[in-house]
């Protein structure tokens, strides 16, 4: 079943994730920021995440994810970020 509030939240400028794969969140955030975010491996992409993320502040969302999941971030030219 689809949660309509979750599915339509982007219209309000937010993403709502409830135990969804980190890879899906990264894909969505990449649509709203310069550069790209890349996950270092498939296991990391499958990690479940939950939260409300503001689309106007995708880098803030990434910083929160990095902190809460204990990830390391490598910043590369062109606003590319590799999370491990």
Coordinates of C-alpha atoms in Angstrom, one line a residue, residues 28-65:
X28 CA 15.6 11.8 -4.7
X29 CA 18.1 14.2 -3.1
X30 CA 20.3 14.1 -6.3
X31 CA 17.3 15.6 -8.1
X32 CA 17.4 18.7 -5.9
X33 CA 21.1 19.5 -5.5
X34 CA 24.1 20.4 -7.6
X35 CA 26.6 17.6 -8.2
X36 CA 25.9 14.0 -7.2
X37 CA 25.9 11.9 -4.1
X38 CA 27.2 8.3 -4.6
X39 CA 27.0 5.4 -2.1
X40 CA 30.1 3.4 -1.8
X41 CA 28.4 0.0 -1.9
X42 CA 25.1 -1.9 -2.3
X43 CA 24.8 -2.8 1.3
X44 CA 24.8 0.9 2.3
X45 CA 22.2 1.6 -0.4
X46 CA 19.8 -1.0 1.2
X47 CA 20.1 0.5 4.8
X48 CA 16.7 1.6 5.9
X49 CA 16.2 5.3 6.7
X50 CA 13.3 7.3 8.1
X51 CA 12.8 11.0 8.4
X52 CA 11.4 14.2 7.0
X53 CA 13.8 16.0 4.6
X54 CA 13.4 19.5 3.2
X55 CA 14.0 19.7 -0.5
X56 CA 15.3 23.2 -0.3
X57 CA 18.1 22.0 1.9
X58 CA 19.4 18.7 0.5
X59 CA 22.9 19.2 1.9
X60 CA 21.5 19.6 5.3
X61 CA 19.6 16.3 4.8
X62 CA 22.8 14.6 3.7
X63 CA 24.7 15.9 6.8
X64 CA 21.9 14.6 9.0
X65 CA 22.0 11.2 7.3

